[in-house]
CSV table of C-alpha atoms and ligand atoms in Angstrom, one decimal:
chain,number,residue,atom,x,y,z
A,1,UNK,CA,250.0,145.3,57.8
A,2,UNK,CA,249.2,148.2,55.7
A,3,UNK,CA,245.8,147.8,53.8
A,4,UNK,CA,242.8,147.3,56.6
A,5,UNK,CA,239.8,147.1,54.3
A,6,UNK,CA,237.8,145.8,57.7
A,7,UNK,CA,237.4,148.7,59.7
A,8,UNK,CA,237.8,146.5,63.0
A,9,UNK,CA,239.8,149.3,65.1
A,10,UNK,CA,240.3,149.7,68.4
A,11,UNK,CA,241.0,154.3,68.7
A,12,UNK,CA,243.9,155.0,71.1
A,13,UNK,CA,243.2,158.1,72.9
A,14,UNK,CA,246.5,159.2,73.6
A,15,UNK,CA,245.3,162.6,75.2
A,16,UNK,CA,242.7,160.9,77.6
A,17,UNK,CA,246.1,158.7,78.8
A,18,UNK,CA,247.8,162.1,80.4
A,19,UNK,CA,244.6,163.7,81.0
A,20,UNK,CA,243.9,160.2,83.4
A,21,UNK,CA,247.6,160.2,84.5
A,22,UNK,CA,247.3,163.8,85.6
A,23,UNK,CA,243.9,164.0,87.0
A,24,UNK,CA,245.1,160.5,89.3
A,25,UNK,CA,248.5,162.1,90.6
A,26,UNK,CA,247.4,165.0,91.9
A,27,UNK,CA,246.0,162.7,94.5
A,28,UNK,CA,249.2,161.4,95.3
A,29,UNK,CA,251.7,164.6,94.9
A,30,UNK,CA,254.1,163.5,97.2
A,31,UNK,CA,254.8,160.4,95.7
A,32,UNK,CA,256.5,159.2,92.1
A,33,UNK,CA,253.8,157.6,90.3
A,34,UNK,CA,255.2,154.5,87.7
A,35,UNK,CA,252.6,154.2,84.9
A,36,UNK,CA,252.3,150.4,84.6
A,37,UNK,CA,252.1,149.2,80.9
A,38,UNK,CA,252.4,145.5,81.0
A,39,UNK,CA,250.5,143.4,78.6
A,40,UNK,CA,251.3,145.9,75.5
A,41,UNK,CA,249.9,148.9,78.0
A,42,UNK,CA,246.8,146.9,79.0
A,43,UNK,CA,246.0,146.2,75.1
A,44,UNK,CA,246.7,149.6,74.1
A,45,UNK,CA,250.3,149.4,72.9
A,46,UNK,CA,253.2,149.5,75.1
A,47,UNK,CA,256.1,151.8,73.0
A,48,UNK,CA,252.7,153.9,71.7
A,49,UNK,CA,252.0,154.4,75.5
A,50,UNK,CA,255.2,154.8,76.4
A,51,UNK,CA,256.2,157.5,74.0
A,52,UNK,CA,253.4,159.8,74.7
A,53,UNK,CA,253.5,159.7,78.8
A,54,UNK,CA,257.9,159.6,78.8
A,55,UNK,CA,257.4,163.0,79.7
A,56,UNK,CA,255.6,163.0,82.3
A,57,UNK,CA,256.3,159.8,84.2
A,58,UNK,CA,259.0,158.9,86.2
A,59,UNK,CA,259.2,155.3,85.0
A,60,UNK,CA,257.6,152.8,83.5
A,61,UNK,CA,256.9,149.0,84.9
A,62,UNK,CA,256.1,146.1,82.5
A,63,UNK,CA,255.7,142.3,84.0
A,64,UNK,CA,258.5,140.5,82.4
A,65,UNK,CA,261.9,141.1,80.4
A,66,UNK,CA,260.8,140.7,76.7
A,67,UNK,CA,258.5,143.4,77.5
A,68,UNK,CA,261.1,146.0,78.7
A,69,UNK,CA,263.1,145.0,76.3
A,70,UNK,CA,260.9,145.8,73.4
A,71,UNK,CA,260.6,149.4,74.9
A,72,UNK,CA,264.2,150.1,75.2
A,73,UNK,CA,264.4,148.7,71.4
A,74,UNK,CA,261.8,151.5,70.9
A,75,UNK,CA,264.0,154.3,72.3
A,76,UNK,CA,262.3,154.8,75.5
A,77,UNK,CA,265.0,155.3,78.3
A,78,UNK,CA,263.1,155.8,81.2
A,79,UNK,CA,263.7,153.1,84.3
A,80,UNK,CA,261.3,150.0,83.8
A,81,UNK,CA,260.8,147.8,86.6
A,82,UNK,CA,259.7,144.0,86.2
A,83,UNK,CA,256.7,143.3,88.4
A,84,UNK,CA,257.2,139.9,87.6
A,85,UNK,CA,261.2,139.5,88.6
A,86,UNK,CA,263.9,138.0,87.0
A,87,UNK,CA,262.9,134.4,85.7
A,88,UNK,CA,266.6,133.2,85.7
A,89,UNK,CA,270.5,134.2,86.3
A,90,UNK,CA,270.8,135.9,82.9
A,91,UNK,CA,267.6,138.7,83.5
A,92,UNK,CA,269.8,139.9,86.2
A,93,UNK,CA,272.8,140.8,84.3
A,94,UNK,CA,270.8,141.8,81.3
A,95,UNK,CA,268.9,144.1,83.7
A,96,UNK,CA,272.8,146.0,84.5
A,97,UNK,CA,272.9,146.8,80.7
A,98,UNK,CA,269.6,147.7,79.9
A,99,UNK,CA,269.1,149.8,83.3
A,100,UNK,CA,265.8,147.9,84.4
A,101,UNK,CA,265.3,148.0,88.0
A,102,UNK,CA,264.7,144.5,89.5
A,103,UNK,CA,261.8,143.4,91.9
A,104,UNK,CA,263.0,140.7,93.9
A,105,UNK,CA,261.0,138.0,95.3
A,106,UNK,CA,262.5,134.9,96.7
A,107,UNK,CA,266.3,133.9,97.5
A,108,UNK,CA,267.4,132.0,94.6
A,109,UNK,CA,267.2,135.8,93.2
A,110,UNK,CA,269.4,137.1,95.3
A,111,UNK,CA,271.9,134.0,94.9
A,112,UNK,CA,271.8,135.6,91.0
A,113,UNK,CA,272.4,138.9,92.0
A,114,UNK,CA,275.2,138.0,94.6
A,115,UNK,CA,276.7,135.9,91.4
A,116,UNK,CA,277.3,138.8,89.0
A,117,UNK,CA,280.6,139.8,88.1
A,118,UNK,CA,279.2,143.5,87.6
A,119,UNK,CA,277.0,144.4,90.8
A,120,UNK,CA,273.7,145.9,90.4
A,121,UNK,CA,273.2,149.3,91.3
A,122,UNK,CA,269.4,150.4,90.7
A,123,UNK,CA,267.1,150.7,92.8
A,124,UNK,CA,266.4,147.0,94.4
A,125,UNK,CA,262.5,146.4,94.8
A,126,UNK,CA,262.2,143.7,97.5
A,127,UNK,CA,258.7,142.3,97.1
A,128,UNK,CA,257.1,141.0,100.2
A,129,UNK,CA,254.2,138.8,101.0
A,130,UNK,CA,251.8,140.9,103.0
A,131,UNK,CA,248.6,138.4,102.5
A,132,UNK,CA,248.6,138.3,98.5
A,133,UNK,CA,250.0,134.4,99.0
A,134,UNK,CA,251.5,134.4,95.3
A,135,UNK,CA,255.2,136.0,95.5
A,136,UNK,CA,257.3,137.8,98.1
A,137,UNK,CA,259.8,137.0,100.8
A,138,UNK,CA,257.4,136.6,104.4
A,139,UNK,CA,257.8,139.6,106.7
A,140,UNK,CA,260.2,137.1,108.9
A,141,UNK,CA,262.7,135.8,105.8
A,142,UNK,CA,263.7,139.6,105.1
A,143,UNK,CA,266.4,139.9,108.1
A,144,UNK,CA,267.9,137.3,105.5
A,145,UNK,CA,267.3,139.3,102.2
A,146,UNK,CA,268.7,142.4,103.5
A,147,UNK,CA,271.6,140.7,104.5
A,148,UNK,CA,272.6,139.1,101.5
A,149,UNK,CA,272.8,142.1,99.8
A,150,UNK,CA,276.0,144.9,99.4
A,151,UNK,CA,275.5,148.0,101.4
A,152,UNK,CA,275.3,149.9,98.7
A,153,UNK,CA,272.4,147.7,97.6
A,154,UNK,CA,271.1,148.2,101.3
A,155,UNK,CA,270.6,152.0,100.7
A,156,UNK,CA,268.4,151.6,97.2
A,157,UNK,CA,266.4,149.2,98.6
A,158,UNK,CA,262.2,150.2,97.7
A,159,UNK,CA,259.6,147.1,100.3
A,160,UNK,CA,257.3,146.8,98.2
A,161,UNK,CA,253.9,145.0,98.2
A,162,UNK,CA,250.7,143.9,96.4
A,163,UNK,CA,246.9,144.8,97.4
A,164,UNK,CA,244.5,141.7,97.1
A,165,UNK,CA,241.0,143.6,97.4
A,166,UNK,CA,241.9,147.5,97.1
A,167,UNK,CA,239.0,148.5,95.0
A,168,UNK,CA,236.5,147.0,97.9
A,169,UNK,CA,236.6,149.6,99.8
A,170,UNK,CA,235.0,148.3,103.1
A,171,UNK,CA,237.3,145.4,103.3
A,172,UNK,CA,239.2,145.2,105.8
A,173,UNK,CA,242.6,143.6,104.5
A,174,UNK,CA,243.6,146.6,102.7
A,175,UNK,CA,244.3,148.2,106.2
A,176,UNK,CA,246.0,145.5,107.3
A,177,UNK,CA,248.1,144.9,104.6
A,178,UNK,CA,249.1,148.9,104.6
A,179,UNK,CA,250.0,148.5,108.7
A,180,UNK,CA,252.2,145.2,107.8
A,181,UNK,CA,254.2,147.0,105.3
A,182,UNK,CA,254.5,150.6,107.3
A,183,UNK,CA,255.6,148.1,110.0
A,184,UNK,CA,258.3,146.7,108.0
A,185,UNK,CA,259.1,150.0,106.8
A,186,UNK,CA,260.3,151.6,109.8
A,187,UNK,CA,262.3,148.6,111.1
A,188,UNK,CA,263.8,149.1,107.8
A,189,UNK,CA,264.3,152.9,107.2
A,190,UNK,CA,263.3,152.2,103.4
A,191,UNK,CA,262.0,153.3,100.4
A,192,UNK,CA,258.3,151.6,99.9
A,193,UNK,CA,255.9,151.1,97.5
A,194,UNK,CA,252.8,149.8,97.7
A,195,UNK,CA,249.2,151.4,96.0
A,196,UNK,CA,247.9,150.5,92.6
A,197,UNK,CA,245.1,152.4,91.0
A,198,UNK,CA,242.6,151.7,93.6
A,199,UNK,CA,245.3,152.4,96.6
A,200,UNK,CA,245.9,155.3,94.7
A,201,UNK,CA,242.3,156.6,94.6
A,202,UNK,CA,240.5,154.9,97.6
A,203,UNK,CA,243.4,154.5,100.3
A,204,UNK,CA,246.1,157.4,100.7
A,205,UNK,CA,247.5,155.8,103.7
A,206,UNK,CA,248.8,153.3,100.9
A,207,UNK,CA,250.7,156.1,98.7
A,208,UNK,CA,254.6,155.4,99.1
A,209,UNK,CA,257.7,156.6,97.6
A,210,UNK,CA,256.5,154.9,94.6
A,211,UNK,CA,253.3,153.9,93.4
A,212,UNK,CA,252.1,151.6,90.5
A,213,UNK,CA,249.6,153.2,88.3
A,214,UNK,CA,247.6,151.0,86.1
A,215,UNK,CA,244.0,150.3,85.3
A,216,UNK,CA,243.0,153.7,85.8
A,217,UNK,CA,245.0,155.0,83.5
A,218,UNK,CA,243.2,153.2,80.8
A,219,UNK,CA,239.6,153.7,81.8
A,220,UNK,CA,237.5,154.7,85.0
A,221,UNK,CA,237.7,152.4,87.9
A,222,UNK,CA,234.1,149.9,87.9
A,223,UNK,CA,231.3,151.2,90.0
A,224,UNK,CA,232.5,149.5,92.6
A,225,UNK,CA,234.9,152.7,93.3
A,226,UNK,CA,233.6,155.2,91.5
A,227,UNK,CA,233.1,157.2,94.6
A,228,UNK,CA,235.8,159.2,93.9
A,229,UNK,CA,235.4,162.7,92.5
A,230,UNK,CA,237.7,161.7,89.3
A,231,UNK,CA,237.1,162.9,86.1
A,232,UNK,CA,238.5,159.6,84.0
A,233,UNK,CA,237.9,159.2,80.3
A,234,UNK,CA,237.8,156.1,78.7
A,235,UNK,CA,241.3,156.0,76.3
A,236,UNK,CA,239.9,153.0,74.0
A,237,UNK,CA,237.5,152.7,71.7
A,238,UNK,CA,236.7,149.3,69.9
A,239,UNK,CA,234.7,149.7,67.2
A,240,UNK,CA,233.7,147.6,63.8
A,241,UNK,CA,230.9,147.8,61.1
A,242,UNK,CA,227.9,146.3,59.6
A,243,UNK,CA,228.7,144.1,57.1
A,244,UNK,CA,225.6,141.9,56.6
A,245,UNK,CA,221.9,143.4,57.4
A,246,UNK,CA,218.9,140.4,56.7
A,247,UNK,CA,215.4,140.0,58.1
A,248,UNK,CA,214.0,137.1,59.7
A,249,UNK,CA,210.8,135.7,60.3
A,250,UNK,CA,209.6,134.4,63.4
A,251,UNK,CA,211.3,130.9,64.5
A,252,UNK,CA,214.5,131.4,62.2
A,253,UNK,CA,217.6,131.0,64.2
A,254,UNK,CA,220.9,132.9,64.5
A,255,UNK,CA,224.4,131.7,64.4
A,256,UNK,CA,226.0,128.1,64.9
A,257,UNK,CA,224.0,126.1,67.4
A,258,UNK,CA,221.0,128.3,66.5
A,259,UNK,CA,220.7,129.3,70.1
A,260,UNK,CA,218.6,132.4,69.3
A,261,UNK,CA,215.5,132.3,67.5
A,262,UNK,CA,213.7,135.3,66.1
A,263,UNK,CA,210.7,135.2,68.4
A,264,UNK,CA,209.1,138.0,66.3
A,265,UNK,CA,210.2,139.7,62.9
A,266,UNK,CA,213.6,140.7,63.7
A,267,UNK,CA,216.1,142.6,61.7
A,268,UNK,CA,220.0,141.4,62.3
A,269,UNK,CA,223.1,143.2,61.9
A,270,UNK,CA,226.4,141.4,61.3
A,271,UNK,CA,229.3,142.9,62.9
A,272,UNK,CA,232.9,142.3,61.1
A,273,UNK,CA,234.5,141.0,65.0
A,274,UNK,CA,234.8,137.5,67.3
A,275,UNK,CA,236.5,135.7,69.2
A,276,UNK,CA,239.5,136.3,67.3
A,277,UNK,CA,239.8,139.4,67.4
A,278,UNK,CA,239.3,139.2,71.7
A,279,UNK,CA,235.5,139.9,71.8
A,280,UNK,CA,235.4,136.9,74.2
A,281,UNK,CA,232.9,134.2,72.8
A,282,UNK,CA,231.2,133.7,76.2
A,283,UNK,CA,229.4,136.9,75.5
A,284,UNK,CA,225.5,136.2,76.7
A,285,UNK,CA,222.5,137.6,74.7
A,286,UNK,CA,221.6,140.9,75.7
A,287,UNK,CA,224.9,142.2,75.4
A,288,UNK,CA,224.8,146.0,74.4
A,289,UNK,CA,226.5,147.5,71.2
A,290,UNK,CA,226.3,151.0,70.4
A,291,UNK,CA,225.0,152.3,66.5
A,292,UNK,CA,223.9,155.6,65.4
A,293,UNK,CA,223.7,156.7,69.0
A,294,UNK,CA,221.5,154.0,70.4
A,295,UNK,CA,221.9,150.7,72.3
A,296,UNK,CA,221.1,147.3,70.8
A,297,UNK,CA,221.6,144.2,71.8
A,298,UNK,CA,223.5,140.7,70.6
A,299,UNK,CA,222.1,137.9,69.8
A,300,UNK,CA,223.4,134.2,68.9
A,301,UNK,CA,226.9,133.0,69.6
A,302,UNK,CA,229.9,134.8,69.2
A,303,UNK,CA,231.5,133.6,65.6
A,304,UNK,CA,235.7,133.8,65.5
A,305,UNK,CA,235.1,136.5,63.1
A,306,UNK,CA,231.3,138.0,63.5
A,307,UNK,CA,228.7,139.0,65.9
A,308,UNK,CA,225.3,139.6,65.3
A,309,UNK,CA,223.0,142.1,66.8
A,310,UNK,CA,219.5,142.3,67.2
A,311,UNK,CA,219.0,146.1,65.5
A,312,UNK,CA,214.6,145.6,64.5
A,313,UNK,CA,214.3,148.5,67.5
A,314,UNK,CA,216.9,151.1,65.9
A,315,UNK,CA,215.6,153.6,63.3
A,316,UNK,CA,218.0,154.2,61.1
A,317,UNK,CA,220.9,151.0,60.0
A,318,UNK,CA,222.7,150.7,57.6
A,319,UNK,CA,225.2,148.6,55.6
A,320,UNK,CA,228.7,149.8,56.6
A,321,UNK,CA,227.4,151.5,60.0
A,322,UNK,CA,230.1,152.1,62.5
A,323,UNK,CA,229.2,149.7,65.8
A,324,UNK,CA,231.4,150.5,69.2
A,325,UNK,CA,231.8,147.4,71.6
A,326,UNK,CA,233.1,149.9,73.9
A,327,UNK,CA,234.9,153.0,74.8
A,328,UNK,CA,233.7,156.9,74.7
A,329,UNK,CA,229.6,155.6,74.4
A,330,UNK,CA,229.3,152.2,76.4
A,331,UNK,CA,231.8,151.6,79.4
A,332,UNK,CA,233.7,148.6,78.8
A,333,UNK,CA,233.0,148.0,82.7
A,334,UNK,CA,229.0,147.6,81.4
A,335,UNK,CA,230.1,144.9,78.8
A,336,UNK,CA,232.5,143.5,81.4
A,337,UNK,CA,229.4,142.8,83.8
A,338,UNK,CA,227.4,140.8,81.0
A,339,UNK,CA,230.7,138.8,80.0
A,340,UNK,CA,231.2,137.5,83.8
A,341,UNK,CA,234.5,139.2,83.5
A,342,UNK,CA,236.6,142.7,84.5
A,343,UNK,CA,237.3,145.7,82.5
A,344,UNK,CA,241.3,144.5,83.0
A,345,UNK,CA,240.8,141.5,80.8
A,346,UNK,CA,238.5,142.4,78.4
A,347,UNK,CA,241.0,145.6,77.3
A,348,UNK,CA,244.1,143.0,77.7
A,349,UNK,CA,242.9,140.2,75.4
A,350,UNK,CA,241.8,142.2,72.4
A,351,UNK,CA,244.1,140.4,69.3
A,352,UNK,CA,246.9,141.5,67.1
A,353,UNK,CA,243.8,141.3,64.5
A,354,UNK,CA,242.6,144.3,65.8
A,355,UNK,CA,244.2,148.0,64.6
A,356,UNK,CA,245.1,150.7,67.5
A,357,UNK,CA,244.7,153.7,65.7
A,358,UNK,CA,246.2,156.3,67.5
A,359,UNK,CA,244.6,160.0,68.1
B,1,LIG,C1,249.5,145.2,87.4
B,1,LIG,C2,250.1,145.6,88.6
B,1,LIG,C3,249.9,146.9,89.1
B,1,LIG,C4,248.8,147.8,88.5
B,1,LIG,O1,247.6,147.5,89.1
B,1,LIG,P1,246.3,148.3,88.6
B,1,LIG,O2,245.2,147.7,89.4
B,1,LIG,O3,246.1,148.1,87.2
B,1,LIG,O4,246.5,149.8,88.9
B,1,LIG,C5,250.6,147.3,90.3
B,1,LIG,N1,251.4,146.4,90.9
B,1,LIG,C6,251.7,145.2,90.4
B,1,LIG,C7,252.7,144.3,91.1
B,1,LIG,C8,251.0,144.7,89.3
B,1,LIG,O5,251.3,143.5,88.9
């Protein structure tokens, strides 16, 4: 695509990325933090991403192998690790050539691995079950792991493990799932790896040899957290325009199923994105936008293309107006909260319909 007559952009902050990756790791300088760019770096684009923290990251980690894949196709040579784990006997050998570092979750994975003609030699991420209940071998099945394994395999091995409720910071499973694994990890004499963002930030008993550095990358943590003393900017901006402007009386009604009806003379702005674009159609009315420096509010359903916002309170609108959904003015953790949703989903389903513009 080259001619984008419908300014319907999402701006890529690529300085606000290392300013967030910096500010985060010098709370964890002991340890190697892995910027995690799965799902096209959280909707912000993966190689993009990629290219502009290679330098200051140790590796990378994406979920599955058409996602590494389309990095080292970019040129980025940096270790990647698969969160997700090989899906079949092929990802393993593929993983050799490519140099991707494997996370490991269950035997028939290691049956691959033992299979190969060409033995793997990276660093071998065993991912155990520490009260997550979705993958990893049970603290008691990895006497069994470790022993299927070469000994040179033996000495790169990284236990590593997933919080379930990191960014609540007065519950108490975090703890118990950071004594489990620093359990396991002195039986074992390994390598470990175990905080995300919110370990990173909230729970430094959690920083290992290796940590996994995602949302926060991207944007501040939710209120939730925000306890911390961070200074974290916001690296996306999704923004659109004005492209229809009308006035409506009282009783005329809004959008398909006419669920909003003016219920006093009302001025309506008509914003070029939907649901197709990833502005998720569930969104209630009340819903802030941003114009001209002020907040205003959408009304009526969410069209595939359009959204329409009540602007009769806002001074100055006009046709062609910028409008931001969120990013540098309105947190996209605020529009999260009115969409029943996180700030992790909103920034991960914006569409291919959508520019990243990159700054
Ligand atoms: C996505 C993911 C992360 C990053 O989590 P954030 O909360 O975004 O920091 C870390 N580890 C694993 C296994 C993941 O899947």
């Amino acid at each position: 695509m080259s001619y984008h007559s419908r300014k319907t952009q999402a701006i890529i902050n690529l300085k606000a990325l290392k300013h967030n990756y910096q500010q985060i790791t010098t709370l964890a300088p002991n340890s190697q933090n892995i910027a995690v760019i799965k799902a096209n770096a959280y909707g912000h684009g993966a190689i993009e991403v990629a290219k502009s923290l290679r330098d200051v990251v140790p590796a990378f980690a994406v979920g599955f192998f058409d996602e590494a894949i389309a990095l080292r196709q970019a040129g980025i040579d940096l270790p990647i690790i698969l969160l997700e784990g090989p899906l079949c006997e092929h990802d393993c050998a593929l993983a050799i050539k490519e140099n991707l570092w494997l996370m490991l979750h269950n035997f028939e994975q290691l049956n691959w691995l033992a299979t190969l003609s060409q033995p793997y030699t990276g660093k071998l991420w065993l991912k155990i079950d520490t009260g997550m209940s979705r993958l990893g071998f049970m603290p008691e099945e990895i006497d069994n792991a470790v022993a299927s394994l070469t000994s040179q395999q033996q000495k790169n091995i990284v236990l590593c493990s997933h919080f379930s409720s990191a960014e609540e910071l007065d519950n108490p499973k975090t703890l118990k799932q950071i004594e489990l694994l620093a359990h396991l990890v002195a039986n074992y004499q390994c390598q470990f790896s175990l905080a995300n963002s919110a370990g990173i930030i909230h729970w430094p008993q959690s920083h290992g040899d290796y940590n996994r550095l995602g949302i926060a990358l991207y944007t501040p943590l939710n209120e939730k957290t925000s306890t911390s003393t961070l200074n974290l900017i916001p690296a996306m901006t999704l923004q659109s325009t004005i492209i229809g402007l009308r006035d409506l009386a009282i009783g005329d009604s809004v959008g398909y199923g006419e669920i909003w009806q003016a219920q006093r003379p009302s001025r309506i702005a008509t914003i070029a994105i939907g649901y197709g674009d990833g502005y998720p159609r569930n969104a209630k009315a009340g819903t802030p936008v941003w114009i001209n420096g002020e907040f205003a509010p959408m009304v009526g359903r969410v069209s595939m293309d359009m959204i329409t916002i009540d602007v009769t309170e806002l001074a100055n609108v006009n046709l062609g107006d910028c409008v931001e959904l969120w990013g540098e003015n309105l947190a996209v953790e605020t529009v999260a909260k009115y969409l029943d949703t996180i700030n992790y989903e909103l920034l991960t389903r914006i569409s291919d319909r959508v520019l990243r513009i990159y700054k």
